[in-house]
């Protein structure tokens, strides 16, 4: 629409931005331009601040905001920007109204129920007797049809102000965000020529910036921090030469996706060239993200003992810090988020050092390992080569179920198939209900650490060798075998006790940082098979209903289904981010549930090789889903602090509760309650209807999942305050026991072999110590030290304890009682 006398330009704001601010100002909107009308539409209108920056002094071009949609043959409203506003030297942040309807056009704003909105927020509907277009396969359209636009506005004093399209409204960090707000704020910065915002994989908020001057991303980020709330700050800023456009003059989103993928892949790995540089960058990130005041004399000094949460951090900022650290190091760092939320900056730094400079760690580990005497029953010997066994697992066809027991961390026992066949073999676990301990009878028991001077608490005597001397029957831990995985073992073991008419077998399945999953015979330690996956494995495995498969998550975003008798890959399901969550089986349907860092929970039918449902959970899922059979609920916990009860068949939300802080713990169920631990140190108990029953507070963050006793009268868990806790199901403390380091792993309650009257508790602290306690009293019965850190949780079967260690080994220890300890 232009003539030689009165030239006019109609364009999208994005197309105009392509010229750059200086060119627009010196030509298109200069004082001597021949352009009389500039009509911008098809996208959100630029802010008045940007318009004022584009306009040269003395320019007389009339500028219009046009709004409309294809469904009503394009433009429906218009608004002319007043000259006094364009010429004003005052910066204006207020949005531009959509203006008045064109002739024959009807404009309505409706709420979610379809009711008219005269003041407030709603969706725009457009129509009119002569404003009709046929869409798709339509052959007739009633006169007066009103089309939903998908655009949302705020109505104020009779004027409509554009908020954004429906697909620009995202849920981020638990809050609603309009991505166009981020673009608008960024565009108003003086250094920015043009920009675009992308919600990459519905997970990362990426800001693309084109500029004619050299930009420093940190400076841009600090400017954005002044104008945007935390949940609106981009995860990353990508500097580009020009924005990509479609043939219609709009941003080419698919091209932005490709640009970001190239950007990710082109980032150099391990940018840190030394320990000092890492320390400086960590301190800078710490202060920048927490927005701490600068000290002119020492601009980056942060005290070694500073804690992130105590310094103003929260779960959102902790993930932000994690992302920034992994960006500058060029690698993912296992366990880092947990440390950020619970430990000092110095401990976080040391943890990063251990990951980046692994060659020095290997020397330390080898030195530690040589100090330990090799087991008399070491199937691998000093060379580390495992002997191989043929699988003893029974094989069935299709969905036929084997007779088996699956045993996993936290004393979780799942029996499948013919239970009678298993009882004949004498393999059924027997845990008798511990005697009730009155809530007033609370003891604080200590391990090897010295008592505080003012405490009058009973401590088990310790012998000269450093081993507990207790009056009860002696329990000694002795290495039965160990199996080398090549890298750290943070996953917890899955034991599958399979029974057949002619033979039975017990197999340990466990993954490691070496990208492998191993199947090892429990009794001999000989390897049945080893399967290489696509990335690190921290997820613990679960067994399928038929027993023919194990299912495990991987850092590459895949959920692998492996044949249990050979390790051969049967199926791999793809999520959109790392899977650290451990899968859970529904024995009634055979469905497998798993969470992903892509913020979704999935229900998988492994036999049909399909995803039955997918549920967005408003936060990354680190922990394992927990299944309750009565009522039939699936409980999922997120790093946003949300506990969600899901209908297992439909994938619909039954109820949800915000715990306020990240949940690394998996939920645990009993007949009456569901319990979960939180990083703020609380243990929360809910009814299956979602009502909070009680809250117990530990002395430090809790990452350990609760272990519920067989009698459902007590539960056990560990904390970063170094204590193991036993609580009644009424939320009262029964006892607590002090270990020598943080307790990350989940305890395991079990009956002592050949005794149904006594139950014990196995637990691990991160310094590598394994603790055996009396579950009823918390008294120490034995302690054993592994040559490496332990984040894996123990599993006990018969008289054997199995656990992973960060010195690259899986360990199987015999629990020897009484006279056996002298053998």
Coordinates of N, CA and C in Angstrom, one line a residue, residues 407-410 412 489-495 508-512 518 537-542 552 580 582 668 744-746 748 790-795 802-805 810:
X407 N 14.5 -57.3 45.0 CA 14.9 -56.6 46.3 C 15.7 -55.4 45.9
X408 N 15.3 -54.2 46.5 CA 16.0 -53.0 46.1 C 16.1 -52.1 47.4
X409 N 16.8 -51.0 47.2 CA 17.1 -50.1 48.3 C 15.8 -49.8 49.2
X410 N 16.1 -49.5 50.4 CA 15.0 -49.1 51.3 C 14.1 -50.3 51.7
X412 N 12.7 -52.5 49.9 CA 11.6 -52.7 49.0 C 11.7 -54.2 48.5
X489 N 30.4 -45.9 41.2 CA 29.1 -46.6 41.3 C 28.3 -45.9 42.3
X490 N 27.4 -45.0 41.7 CA 26.4 -44.3 42.6 C 25.1 -44.9 42.6
X491 N 24.8 -45.8 41.6 CA 23.5 -46.5 41.6 C 23.4 -47.5 42.7
X492 N 22.2 -47.9 43.1 CA 22.0 -48.9 44.1 C 21.7 -50.2 43.4
X493 N 22.1 -51.3 44.1 CA 21.9 -52.6 43.5 C 20.4 -53.1 43.4
X494 N 20.1 -53.8 42.4 CA 18.8 -54.5 42.3 C 19.2 -56.0 42.4
X495 N 18.5 -56.7 43.4 CA 18.7 -58.2 43.5 C 17.5 -58.9 43.0
X508 N 22.8 -59.8 40.9 CA 22.9 -58.4 41.2 C 23.0 -57.6 39.9
X509 N 22.0 -56.6 39.7 CA 22.1 -55.7 38.5 C 22.4 -54.3 39.0
X510 N 23.4 -53.7 38.4 CA 23.8 -52.4 38.8 C 24.6 -51.7 37.7
X511 N 24.3 -50.3 37.6 CA 25.0 -49.5 36.6 C 26.1 -48.6 37.2
X512 N 26.9 -48.0 36.4 CA 27.9 -47.1 36.9 C 28.2 -45.9 35.9
X518 N 25.9 -54.0 34.8 CA 26.5 -55.3 35.0 C 25.5 -56.2 35.7
X537 N 25.3 -44.0 34.1 CA 24.1 -44.6 34.7 C 24.2 -44.4 36.2
X538 N 23.2 -43.6 36.7 CA 23.0 -43.4 38.2 C 21.7 -43.9 38.6
X539 N 20.8 -44.2 37.7 CA 19.5 -44.8 38.0 C 19.7 -46.2 38.4
X540 N 18.9 -46.6 39.4 CA 18.9 -48.0 39.8 C 17.9 -48.8 39.0
X541 N 18.1 -50.0 38.7 CA 17.2 -50.8 37.8 C 16.0 -51.3 38.5
X542 N 15.0 -51.7 37.7 CA 13.8 -52.4 38.2 C 13.6 -53.6 37.3
X552 N 16.3 -49.5 33.1 CA 17.2 -48.6 33.8 C 17.3 -47.3 33.0
X580 N 17.8 -39.8 35.7 CA 18.5 -40.2 36.9 C 17.5 -41.0 37.8
X582 N 15.0 -43.7 39.1 CA 14.9 -45.2 39.0 C 13.5 -45.6 38.7
X668 N 7.8 -42.9 50.0 CA 7.6 -44.2 50.4 C 6.2 -44.4 51.0
X744 N 23.8 -39.9 52.8 CA 23.0 -39.6 51.5 C 22.2 -40.8 51.2
X745 N 22.7 -42.0 51.5 CA 22.0 -43.3 51.0 C 20.8 -43.6 51.9
X746 N 19.9 -44.5 51.3 CA 18.7 -44.9 52.0 C 19.1 -46.1 52.9
X748 N 18.6 -49.7 55.1 CA 17.9 -51.0 54.7 C 17.7 -51.8 56.0
X790 N 30.7 -43.2 49.4 CA 29.6 -44.0 49.1 C 28.3 -43.2 49.0
X791 N 27.7 -43.2 47.8 CA 26.4 -42.6 47.6 C 25.3 -43.6 47.2
X792 N 25.8 -44.9 47.0 CA 24.9 -46.0 46.7 C 24.2 -46.4 48.0
X793 N 23.0 -47.0 47.9 CA 22.3 -47.5 49.1 C 22.5 -49.0 49.2
X794 N 22.7 -49.6 50.4 CA 22.9 -51.0 50.6 C 21.6 -51.8 50.4
X795 N 21.8 -53.0 50.0 CA 20.7 -54.0 49.9 C 21.2 -55.3 50.6
X802 N 25.2 -55.9 49.8 CA 25.7 -55.4 48.5 C 25.6 -53.9 48.4
X803 N 26.6 -53.3 47.9 CA 26.6 -51.8 47.8 C 27.6 -51.4 46.7
X804 N 27.4 -50.2 46.1 CA 28.4 -49.6 45.2 C 29.2 -48.6 45.9
X805 N 30.4 -48.3 45.3 CA 31.4 -47.4 45.9 C 32.0 -46.5 44.8
X810 N 31.8 -52.6 42.9 CA 30.6 -53.1 43.6 C 31.1 -54.1 44.7

